[in-house]
Amino acid sequence: MYLSILIFPLLGSFVSGLLGRKIGVTGAHIITCTCLIISSILATIAFYEVGLCGSPVLVHLSTWMDSEILSIQWEFLFDQLTVSMFIPVLYISSLIHIFSTNYMAEDPHNQRFFSYLSLFTFFMLVLVSGANYFVMFVGWEGIGVVSYLLINFWFTRIQANKAAILAFTMNRVGDMGLSIGFFALIALFGSLNYSTLFSLAPFMNSTAIDIIGLLLLSGAMAKSAQIPLHSWLPGSMEGPTPVSALIHAATLVTAGLYLLVRSSPILEYSSTALLVITLVGASTAFFAATCGLVQNDLKRIIAFSTISQLGYMVMAVGLSQYNVALMHVVNHAFFKALLFLGAGAVIHSFSDQQDVRRLGGLINFLPFTYTAMLVGTLSLLATPWLTGFYSKDLIIELAFAQYSFEGTYAFILGSLTAGLTAFYSFRLISLVFLTKPNGPKTSYLHSHEASLAVIIPLFVLALFSIFFGYIFSDLFVGIGTDFFGNSIFIHPNHITMVEAEFSMDRLVKLLPSILSLLGAVLAVYLYHFAPHLFFMESPITRKIYTFLNGKYLFDVIYNHYFIGRGLQLGYFVSKVLDRGVIEFIGPYGLSNTLTKTGINIAKLDTGVITTYSLYITLGLLSLVFLVFSPILFETSILNELRLFIIYIATLLLLVLPFNNSNTLYIFIDNRLNFYSNLT
């Protein structure tokens, strides 16, 4: 049963992709959706058996690599952490498949699209269920490749090509760090099995554990879009909206978080890595929220919101609260998928318009979509008793309860980010649904609620966004819960849950909610009732706006200093070193020298007998000279050197081409004839 969870999406992908012409568009829809729904049902059973009944399962398939002490197996581990990740991945993937049957109905390449979606889900399941880092890495690379294919699905659009290449290459940077981390693990532990590594981690050199922790973080930073490897995620909005919902809500971006949570027994013994993780997460959350304030593309606003929430999750990992981080991963997956699919419904019904400045007044045309997006937005804001509240507010409280530099830093930036998140979320709601209509009349006339295939996923995700956190919060993050068992390790010195719950000032607890409320009210007031206040006259306001709209100019810095210099270096290496020096000394130079030498030696064959007699005489003299040179000269080092120079000079004389070699031969021949006449 457990392997069936992985195999069904793979079968759906193969049938849809390879037999697409046989089964048709409808066949591809039915087969892939059915496979995903069956897989989701099995995952629910697995969650009951493994999670609630507490019986993890290890499935051993075969040996992959067996070399000296290093043994790597094809093994899959279904423990509490794995089945907790199965729930959002499979539920959301199934709903997105159903949503896509309507959203992509007009596209000519439906079979390819559904094949990619199912394959992406399969690789994500491999990633979260692998029992060692190598099997996990197979899934890790798999989702990287399929995300490239999905972002570049409309491959005739140059923007989609660029976005896909950016996503792929930026993830390569993180993967390089992760690969080096795996080599370090092999060098230090001699194994990549979770059970071996995690049981030995406390006894290892702390510096080595620090380095490994930071290398694992570099991989997670690229996948989960943390500063400075974040700039691929907003660009990847060029793909179809279901892709944005699947990749940037539930699956790909949570892979980095899963890696960090899974590696908790290693990270817990590296205070340096935890400090860096906290600072990176808090900084990313604040950075993305400030950028989201001034974006105008509907999907990009939600993309920056994703980066911001990922920052919260990474921050929670850095504070050693892995269960809270995982709870936020799951909660965020549901409400962010809801927001993306709601945005997709808006775009689809409004002539594919994505600019929020050209929308407005859609509350009367798309009331259900408005309700769904409002639920997602309120959950994102951590509105009390909705899903997001049970993890997001808890992360901010836990940051304060650390009573340390990094905890206070995370608390301040986390609280500010909560206010900014509320502002840009309600800015989006105001501009799209509440303000006066700004779009063309024809778009409004044709605007209508979508079919059942869109409404059902939105309705189910809205239910999850309201109730999931309330139902599961005690199971995941309740005080004293033993749900995760041995799948997560938190060092006893790092447990601060009791302080966060019971010993904090009430104002500190309420601060994020107060800031969220202020941000939301301010956004609705400014964009709905007093938009004239935003007429920017002062130069400083314009500069700040440009800076934030340019995403802190990260792309400019990368293009100018890294990409440009890198291309220059590549050109130099290719033209000067590779095609110049190496070829001149290496293959090209060697073959050229041998050819020219052969030609020069061939020129000595003149057909004149006196020339041949000269060669014979010279050869005999050289032989005599070589034989009797030790008698004629003292065999000191100086003389040996002189002999060496003579031999080299002779060789060069033969090798180097003569401009007019026949002249020399005729001159020698004339001299010989002259001397013979004299005698």
XYZ file of C-alpha atoms in Angstrom:
679
model
C 0.000 0.000 0.000
C 2.758 2.436 0.944
C 4.613 2.094 -2.361
C 1.294 2.449 -4.215
C 1.120 6.036 -2.925
C 4.258 6.743 -4.983
C 3.467 4.523 -7.981
C -0.036 5.804 -8.854
C 1.094 9.364 -9.820
C 3.982 7.864 -11.839
C 1.604 5.550 -13.728
C -0.746 8.457 -14.414
C 2.172 10.497 -15.721
C 3.433 7.739 -18.026
C -0.004 6.944 -19.442
C -0.864 10.616 -20.023
C 2.554 11.467 -21.478
C 3.379 8.403 -23.580
C -0.125 7.307 -24.602
C -1.607 10.802 -24.878
C -2.610 10.407 -28.512
C -4.383 7.112 -27.781
C -6.379 8.198 -24.729
C -7.096 11.791 -25.764
C -7.509 14.905 -23.613
C -10.458 13.601 -21.590
C -8.675 10.292 -21.008
C -5.596 12.114 -19.701
C -7.819 14.170 -17.360
C -9.659 11.126 -16.004
C -6.585 8.895 -15.570
C -4.314 11.464 -13.876
C -7.063 12.792 -11.567
C -8.141 9.236 -10.614
C -4.553 8.185 -9.852
C -4.029 11.246 -7.649
C -7.326 10.769 -5.778
C -6.539 7.070 -5.100
C -3.060 8.102 -3.915
C -4.616 10.728 -1.616
C -6.974 8.159 -0.069
C -4.048 5.782 0.541
C -2.043 8.667 2.068
C -4.932 9.369 4.440
C -4.889 5.714 5.549
C -1.094 5.938 5.929
C -1.506 9.079 8.052
C -3.888 7.169 10.330
C -1.636 4.105 10.604
C 1.739 5.851 10.938
C 0.763 9.161 12.508
C -2.169 8.420 14.773
C -1.345 4.774 15.563
C 2.401 5.460 15.786
C 3.783 2.663 13.577
C 6.416 3.893 11.095
C 7.171 1.704 8.068
C 10.528 1.105 6.309
C 10.375 -0.435 2.816
C 13.643 -1.865 1.460
C 13.701 -2.427 -2.322
C 17.312 -3.179 -3.276
C 20.915 -2.108 -2.906
C 21.902 0.850 -5.026
C 25.607 1.133 -4.231
C 27.885 -1.089 -2.144
C 31.476 0.135 -2.029
C 33.786 -0.643 0.914
C 32.043 0.816 3.988
C 29.626 2.976 1.971
C 26.335 1.209 1.387
C 23.378 3.053 -0.169
C 20.014 1.321 -0.393
C 16.817 1.985 -2.320
C 14.764 2.426 0.823
C 11.624 4.361 1.668
C 10.768 5.499 5.182
C 7.159 6.285 6.065
C 7.328 7.947 9.459
C 5.252 10.724 11.043
C 7.139 13.492 9.222
C 6.693 11.800 5.830
C 2.955 11.162 6.164
C 2.452 14.729 7.446
C 4.029 15.990 4.205
C 1.977 13.525 2.120
C -1.287 15.169 3.184
C -0.744 18.682 1.719
C 1.234 17.434 -1.293
C -1.341 14.876 -2.435
C -4.518 16.712 -1.441
C -3.451 19.941 -3.125
C -2.035 18.140 -6.152
C -5.346 16.287 -6.631
C -7.330 19.524 -6.351
C -4.995 21.293 -8.787
C -5.406 18.440 -11.292
C -9.184 18.880 -11.072
C -8.848 22.693 -11.343
C -6.590 22.347 -14.400
C -9.141 20.290 -16.349
C -11.124 23.508 -16.701
C -8.317 26.090 -16.594
C -6.228 24.413 -19.334
C -9.207 23.248 -21.416
C -8.303 25.491 -24.366
C -4.625 24.483 -24.406
C -3.521 22.168 -27.254
C -1.032 20.251 -25.070
C -3.211 18.981 -22.235
C -1.714 15.489 -22.116
C 1.824 16.849 -21.760
C 0.703 19.262 -19.040
C -1.023 16.596 -16.947
C 1.884 14.230 -17.437
C 4.277 16.850 -16.042
C 1.973 17.637 -13.097
C 1.706 13.960 -12.092
C 5.442 13.402 -12.569
C 6.143 16.422 -10.374
C 3.929 14.956 -7.641
C 5.725 11.592 -7.925
C 9.183 13.150 -7.486
C 7.944 15.180 -4.519
C 6.668 11.985 -2.886
C 10.045 10.309 -3.505
C 11.756 13.301 -1.881
C 9.716 13.173 1.319
C 9.700 9.368 1.657
C 13.359 8.515 0.921
C 15.101 6.751 3.811
C 18.494 8.241 3.049
C 19.859 11.442 1.566
C 20.570 9.879 -1.832
C 16.993 8.730 -2.459
C 15.879 12.145 -1.245
C 18.302 13.738 -3.713
C 16.741 11.773 -6.604
C 13.399 13.380 -5.782
C 15.126 16.731 -5.191
C 16.672 16.769 -8.679
C 13.490 15.356 -10.194
C 11.316 18.233 -8.977
C 14.002 20.655 -10.216
C 13.823 19.226 -13.748
C 10.017 19.016 -13.868
C 9.661 22.547 -12.458
C 11.812 23.713 -15.396
C 9.496 21.878 -17.808
C 6.370 23.304 -16.155
C 7.532 26.935 -15.906
C 8.607 26.637 -19.560
C 5.350 24.884 -20.535
C 4.454 27.649 -22.990
C 7.892 27.379 -24.542
C 7.217 29.832 -27.359
C 7.190 32.727 -24.863
C 10.657 34.172 -24.402
C 9.799 35.333 -20.864
C 8.852 31.779 -19.894
C 12.166 30.498 -21.319
C 14.133 33.049 -19.315
C 12.197 32.381 -16.105
C 12.674 28.609 -16.414
C 16.412 28.934 -17.083
C 16.762 31.331 -14.125
C 14.910 28.932 -11.805
C 16.981 25.978 -12.992
C 20.391 27.668 -12.787
C 19.719 29.316 -9.418
C 18.689 25.944 -8.012
C 21.924 24.486 -9.406
C 23.830 26.850 -7.100
C 22.013 25.466 -4.068
C 22.333 21.887 -5.326
C 26.093 22.316 -5.594
C 26.250 23.273 -1.902
C 23.952 20.386 -1.006
C 26.115 17.913 -2.974
C 29.233 19.101 -1.149
C 27.272 18.653 2.097
C 26.545 15.028 1.130
C 30.242 14.426 0.380
C 31.080 15.896 3.781
C 28.543 13.549 5.404
C 30.138 10.561 3.652
C 33.619 11.726 4.712
C 32.574 12.258 8.334
C 30.043 9.474 8.930
C 30.712 7.001 6.108
C 26.992 6.734 5.438
C 23.968 8.632 4.172
C 21.271 6.672 6.022
C 19.161 8.857 8.276
C 19.287 6.372 11.161
C 23.105 6.114 11.092
C 23.747 9.841 10.715
C 21.282 11.004 13.328
C 22.425 8.563 15.994
C 26.111 9.529 15.515
C 25.656 13.312 15.175
C 26.114 14.139 18.923
C 29.576 12.528 18.994
C 31.072 14.307 15.979
C 33.386 17.301 15.655
C 31.277 20.430 16.201
C 33.087 22.404 13.464
C 32.378 19.666 10.940
C 28.704 19.628 11.999
C 28.616 23.443 11.592
C 29.960 23.188 8.048
C 27.541 20.392 7.121
C 24.624 22.374 8.613
C 25.495 25.445 6.534
C 25.898 23.362 3.358
C 22.484 21.761 3.895
C 21.112 25.271 4.435
C 22.552 26.420 1.077
C 20.524 23.720 -0.686
C 17.393 24.692 1.237
C 17.950 28.404 0.498
C 17.804 27.841 -3.249
C 14.781 25.504 -3.203
C 12.866 27.548 -0.635
C 13.778 30.930 -2.174
C 15.656 32.505 0.734
C 17.942 35.535 0.390
C 20.169 35.664 -1.666
C 18.883 32.791 -3.860
C 15.294 34.010 -4.004
C 14.982 35.885 -7.286
C 13.888 32.877 -9.366
C 10.519 32.508 -7.616
C 8.734 35.746 -8.698
C 9.950 35.174 -12.256
C 8.544 31.648 -12.340
C 5.029 33.106 -12.336
C 5.354 32.942 -16.133
C 4.087 29.359 -16.029
C 0.360 28.503 -16.054
C -1.460 29.401 -12.804
C -2.005 25.748 -11.701
C 1.778 25.354 -11.905
C 2.263 28.415 -9.701
C -0.199 26.939 -7.207
C 1.419 23.490 -7.159
C 5.092 24.501 -7.231
C 4.993 27.675 -5.188
C 2.428 26.703 -2.584
C 2.527 23.060 -1.612
C 5.477 21.269 -3.100
C 8.709 22.573 -4.574
C 9.278 25.469 -2.186
C 8.554 23.278 0.840
C 11.251 20.781 -0.186
C 13.967 22.962 1.352
C 11.989 23.177 4.592
C 11.511 19.423 4.613
C 15.291 18.968 4.220
C 15.963 21.215 7.236
C 13.271 19.606 9.387
C 14.470 16.107 8.457
C 18.056 17.111 9.330
C 17.015 18.336 12.799
C 19.322 15.891 14.710
C 22.319 17.376 12.841
C 21.232 21.028 13.071
C 20.495 20.781 16.801
C 24.207 20.285 17.487
C 25.243 23.268 15.350
C 24.494 26.557 17.092
C 26.187 28.479 14.248
C 23.932 26.957 11.596
C 20.822 27.649 13.687
C 21.860 31.285 14.158
C 22.408 31.754 10.413
C 19.105 30.015 9.610
C 17.204 32.330 11.974
C 18.790 35.489 10.549
C 18.244 34.387 6.933
C 14.608 33.442 7.573
C 13.706 36.650 9.423
C 15.473 38.850 6.839
C 13.772 37.056 3.933
C 10.326 37.403 5.521
C 10.745 41.165 5.921
C 12.431 41.683 2.546
C 9.718 39.859 0.586
C 6.919 41.665 2.452
C 8.378 45.095 1.595
C 8.728 44.073 -2.062
C 5.156 42.761 -2.128
C 3.849 46.201 -1.118
C 4.506 47.743 -4.533
C 4.023 44.862 -6.998
C 1.277 45.231 -9.572
C 1.128 41.723 -11.057
C -1.583 39.675 -9.329
C 0.445 36.456 -9.216
C 3.698 38.186 -8.235
C 2.093 39.728 -5.159
C 1.135 36.214 -4.027
C 4.622 34.963 -4.988
C 6.290 37.515 -2.701
C 3.822 36.520 -0.007
C 5.073 32.932 -0.478
C 8.714 33.988 -0.030
C 7.700 35.920 3.092
C 5.904 32.914 4.618
C 8.833 30.647 3.731
C 10.967 33.084 5.703
C 8.721 32.448 8.727
C 9.173 28.691 8.327
C 12.960 28.941 8.041
C 12.939 31.262 11.061
C 11.058 28.605 13.045
C 13.672 26.002 12.073
C 16.432 28.333 13.250
C 14.620 28.685 16.587
C 14.656 24.835 16.876
C 10.854 24.628 16.633
C 10.724 22.043 13.843
C 7.183 20.882 14.562
C 5.896 24.479 14.357
C 7.795 24.979 11.084
C 6.179 21.848 9.666
C 2.745 22.939 10.892
C 3.207 26.242 9.078
C 4.357 24.390 5.928
C 1.115 22.400 5.892
C -1.141 25.332 6.837
C 0.518 27.652 4.327
C 0.159 25.055 1.570
C -3.628 25.088 1.893
C -4.278 28.833 2.064
C -1.607 29.723 -0.504
C -2.954 27.154 -2.981
C -6.383 28.705 -2.396
C -5.026 32.200 -3.146
C -3.250 31.064 -6.317
C -6.240 29.141 -7.636
C -8.495 32.104 -6.787
C -6.107 34.376 -8.706
C -6.213 31.887 -11.586
C -10.018 31.996 -11.585
C -9.922 35.817 -11.705
C -7.360 35.893 -14.525
C -9.233 33.233 -16.503
C -12.592 34.965 -16.261
C -11.208 38.436 -17.016
C -9.510 38.032 -20.431
C -6.197 36.828 -18.905
C -5.551 40.214 -17.273
C -2.979 40.041 -14.453
C -2.313 43.722 -13.709
C -4.234 44.665 -10.538
C -4.449 48.288 -11.711
C -6.630 47.152 -14.640
C -9.045 45.137 -12.509
C -11.532 46.280 -9.869
C -15.184 45.935 -8.942
C -15.176 42.169 -9.488
C -17.023 41.446 -6.220
C -20.312 41.743 -8.159
C -19.172 39.472 -10.989
C -17.196 36.796 -9.084
C -18.751 36.624 -5.602
C -17.673 33.047 -4.875
C -14.080 33.653 -6.010
C -14.034 36.798 -3.852
C -15.220 34.809 -0.824
C -12.582 32.128 -1.395
C -9.765 34.642 -1.800
C -10.952 36.556 1.269
C -10.819 33.346 3.317
C -7.290 32.638 2.007
C -6.209 36.208 2.756
C -7.602 36.175 6.288
C -5.894 32.846 6.952
C -2.619 34.279 5.586
C -2.999 37.230 7.980
C -3.148 34.793 10.919
C -6.650 35.987 11.787
C -7.474 34.382 15.149
C -8.921 30.857 14.899
C -8.324 30.462 11.185
C -5.663 28.000 9.992
C -2.720 30.408 9.664
C -3.151 31.708 13.214
C -2.134 28.441 14.852
C 1.340 28.414 13.334
C 2.286 31.923 12.214
C 1.518 33.689 15.496
C 3.097 30.840 17.396
C 6.372 31.275 15.473
C 6.493 34.984 16.429
C 5.758 34.159 20.084
C 8.441 31.450 20.142
C 10.943 33.945 18.714
C 10.300 36.312 21.637
C 10.485 33.437 24.138
C 14.114 32.723 23.141
C 15.343 35.814 25.065
C 18.401 36.009 22.799
C 19.724 38.274 20.054
C 18.477 36.131 17.170
C 15.128 35.573 18.927
C 14.540 39.308 19.408
C 15.654 40.021 15.810
C 13.215 37.408 14.523
C 10.404 38.713 16.757
C 10.782 42.346 15.611
C 11.026 41.527 11.903
C 8.317 38.870 12.180
C 5.890 41.318 13.811
C 6.619 44.046 11.233
C 6.217 41.507 8.436
C 2.793 40.539 9.821
C 1.643 44.158 9.434
C 3.106 44.486 5.933
C 1.536 41.160 4.893
C -1.880 42.436 5.955
C -1.332 45.647 3.982
C -0.377 44.089 0.634
C -2.966 41.287 0.984
C -5.818 43.734 1.459
C -4.326 46.009 -1.181
C -4.788 43.079 -3.573
C -8.370 42.435 -2.384
C -9.216 46.155 -2.686
C -7.738 46.666 -6.137
C -9.165 43.458 -7.620
C -12.613 43.260 -6.033
C -13.633 46.425 -4.206
C -12.555 49.582 -6.084
C -14.334 51.002 -9.088
C -13.937 49.024 -12.349
C -10.731 49.890 -14.227
C -10.828 47.280 -16.990
C -12.399 47.328 -20.474
C -16.183 46.945 -20.664
C -16.033 43.803 -22.818
C -14.022 41.985 -20.147
C -16.702 42.735 -17.541
C -19.490 41.630 -19.893
C -17.795 38.262 -20.416
C -16.738 37.841 -16.780
C -18.533 35.025 -14.918
C -17.954 32.335 -12.282
C -16.142 29.286 -13.633
C -17.457 25.731 -13.809
C -17.695 23.131 -11.062
C -14.126 21.921 -11.727
C -12.881 25.296 -10.437
C -15.449 25.805 -7.666
C -14.912 22.417 -5.954
C -11.121 22.841 -5.411
C -11.665 26.417 -4.173
C -14.403 25.274 -1.776
C -12.354 22.353 -0.375
C -9.246 24.516 0.080
C -11.355 27.212 1.769
C -12.611 24.607 4.255
C -9.033 23.514 4.962
C -7.963 27.156 5.330
C -10.633 27.682 7.993
C -10.641 24.430 9.981
C -7.363 22.540 9.464
C -5.298 24.544 11.966
C -7.970 24.368 14.681
C -8.340 20.582 14.337
C -4.684 19.613 14.016
C -2.852 22.257 16.078
C -2.795 20.224 19.299
C -1.611 17.153 17.404
C 1.274 18.966 15.699
C 2.324 21.716 18.113
C 0.391 21.136 21.339
C 2.372 21.134 24.587
C 3.596 17.629 25.373
C 2.447 16.101 22.063
C 4.419 13.035 21.030
C 2.994 12.855 17.525
C 6.322 13.143 15.704
C 8.122 10.560 17.853
C 11.694 10.105 16.666
C 11.210 11.732 13.258
C 12.079 15.165 14.724
C 14.657 15.872 17.397
C 14.593 19.033 19.543
C 17.416 19.413 22.048
C 16.068 19.758 25.617
C 17.904 23.099 25.986
C 15.958 24.497 23.013
C 12.422 23.737 24.159
C 10.703 27.100 24.729
C 7.081 26.174 24.043
C 5.992 26.484 27.702
C 7.404 30.007 28.010
C 5.835 31.074 24.735
C 2.429 29.804 25.836
C 2.276 30.835 29.494
C 4.923 33.334 30.588
C 4.715 36.139 28.034
C 3.138 39.552 28.372
C -0.306 39.729 26.765
C 0.605 42.806 24.719
C 3.554 40.944 23.172
C 1.244 38.078 22.252
C -1.297 40.438 20.683
C 1.230 42.654 18.869
C 1.259 40.691 15.536
C -2.554 40.567 15.457
C -2.807 44.311 16.210
C -0.281 45.136 13.459
C -2.149 42.845 11.034
C -5.423 44.597 11.781
C -3.810 48.022 11.337
C -2.243 47.007 8.026
C -5.508 45.618 6.685
C -7.568 48.673 7.697
C -4.951 51.057 6.301
C -4.839 49.226 2.948
C -8.620 49.237 2.521
C -8.806 52.922 3.514
C -5.965 54.077 1.258
C -6.911 52.100 -1.837
C -10.691 52.153 -1.522
C -11.580 55.454 0.120
C -8.591 57.789 -0.297
C -6.494 56.719 -3.305
C -5.463 60.357 -4.004
C -3.082 60.200 -1.013
C -0.821 57.987 -3.100
C 0.052 60.672 -5.640
C 3.819 60.639 -5.153
C 5.327 64.093 -5.365
C 8.368 63.924 -3.089
C 11.575 62.537 -4.678
C 12.374 60.421 -1.595
C 9.030 58.566 -1.924
C 9.719 57.893 -5.579
C 13.200 56.580 -4.757
C 11.832 54.232 -2.063
C 9.115 53.036 -4.454
C 11.663 52.382 -7.213
C 13.968 50.563 -4.803
C 11.203 48.277 -3.526
C 9.688 47.758 -6.972
C 13.164 46.772 -8.199
C 13.298 44.075 -5.474
C 16.205 45.774 -3.654
C 18.054 45.750 -7.015
C 19.233 42.161 -6.438
C 18.728 41.347 -10.127
C 20.806 44.358 -11.190
C 23.661 43.327 -8.887
C 23.532 39.725 -10.104
C 23.427 40.699 -13.771
C 26.177 43.283 -13.518
C 28.625 41.686 -11.121
C 28.014 37.945 -11.307
C 26.406 37.030 -14.619
C 28.300 39.632 -16.677
C 31.674 38.808 -15.116
C 30.927 35.105 -15.382
C 30.207 35.391 -19.104
C 33.396 37.408 -19.597
C 35.397 34.746 -17.771
C 33.732 32.041 -19.860
C 34.595 33.891 -23.075
C 38.220 34.297 -21.944
C 38.524 30.625 -21.005
C 36.930 29.503 -24.268
C 38.778 31.779 -26.680
C 42.156 32.343 -25.011
C 42.778 29.284 -22.864
C 40.781 26.519 -24.501
C 40.997 27.383 -28.194
C 44.223 29.333 -27.777
C 46.866 28.061 -25.406
C 45.588 24.520 -24.840
C 44.964 23.783 -28.510
C 48.225 25.384 -29.579
C 50.220 23.276 -27.119
C 47.906 20.286 -27.264
C 46.162 18.508 -30.148
C 46.229 21.228 -32.800
C 49.822 22.272 -32.101
C 51.111 18.677 -31.972
C 49.480 17.610 -35.233
C 50.598 20.806 -36.965
C 54.205 20.362 -35.811
C 54.340 16.734 -36.932
C 52.846 17.620 -40.323
C 55.324 20.451 -40.919
C 58.221 18.263 -39.776
C 57.187 15.579 -42.242
C 56.985 18.133 -45.070
C 60.438 19.546 -44.230
C 62.044 16.109 -44.095
C 60.387 15.216 -47.402
C 62.035 18.285 -48.988
C 65.462 16.756 -48.272
C 64.696 14.105 -50.887
C 66.055 16.015 -53.935
C 67.029 13.132 -56.241
C 70.630 14.507 -56.622
C 73.238 11.868 -55.765
C 75.826 14.343 -54.504
C 73.285 15.644 -51.970
C 72.807 12.093 -50.685
C 76.591 11.682 -50.371
C 76.632 14.876 -48.316
C 73.933 13.417 -46.006
C 75.940 10.211 -45.603
C 79.121 12.177 -44.843
C 77.331 14.369 -42.307
C 75.765 11.303 -40.692
C 79.140 9.542 -40.390
C 80.797 12.657 -38.965
C 77.974 13.048 -36.445
C 78.298 9.400 -35.449
C 82.050 9.660 -35.014
C 81.587 12.861 -33.068
C 79.032 11.258 -30.774
C 81.141 8.146 -30.237
C 84.435 9.911 -29.569
C 83.166 13.046 -27.826
C 84.015 11.712 -24.329
C 87.652 11.294 -25.455
C 87.825 14.633 -27.245
C 86.206 16.645 -24.456
C 86.182 16.553 -20.716
C 82.921 14.998 -19.523
C 81.988 17.734 -17.151
C 78.472 19.113 -16.565
C 79.269 22.114 -18.774
C 80.206 19.901 -21.700
C 77.150 17.740 -21.200
C 75.085 20.912 -21.424
C 76.910 21.906 -24.608
C 76.211 18.539 -26.169
C 72.552 18.854 -25.211
C 72.361 22.293 -26.878
C 73.994 20.880 -30.036
C 71.453 18.055 -30.229
C 68.500 20.380 -29.669
C 69.815 22.825 -32.277
C 70.121 19.992 -34.779
C 66.563 18.898 -34.082
C 65.226 22.424 -34.504
C 67.119 22.790 -37.750
C 65.269 19.783 -39.085
C 61.880 20.777 -37.674
C 61.740 24.480 -38.572
C 60.614 25.187 -42.150
C 63.038 26.775 -44.607
C 61.587 29.577 -46.663
C 63.669 28.497 -49.620
C 65.176 25.150 -48.739
C 66.287 24.306 -52.279
C 68.634 27.339 -52.269
C 70.690 25.776 -49.468
C 70.934 22.448 -51.268
C 71.968 24.096 -54.581
C 74.576 26.186 -52.744
C 76.117 23.079 -51.120
C 76.015 21.195 -54.428
C 77.823 24.019 -56.254
C 80.518 24.116 -53.560
C 81.128 20.375 -53.913
C 81.374 20.602 -57.730
C 83.794 23.505 -57.405
C 86.099 21.536 -55.079
C 86.017 18.457 -57.319
C 87.021 20.532 -60.356
C 89.953 21.974 -58.405
C 91.231 18.490 -57.656
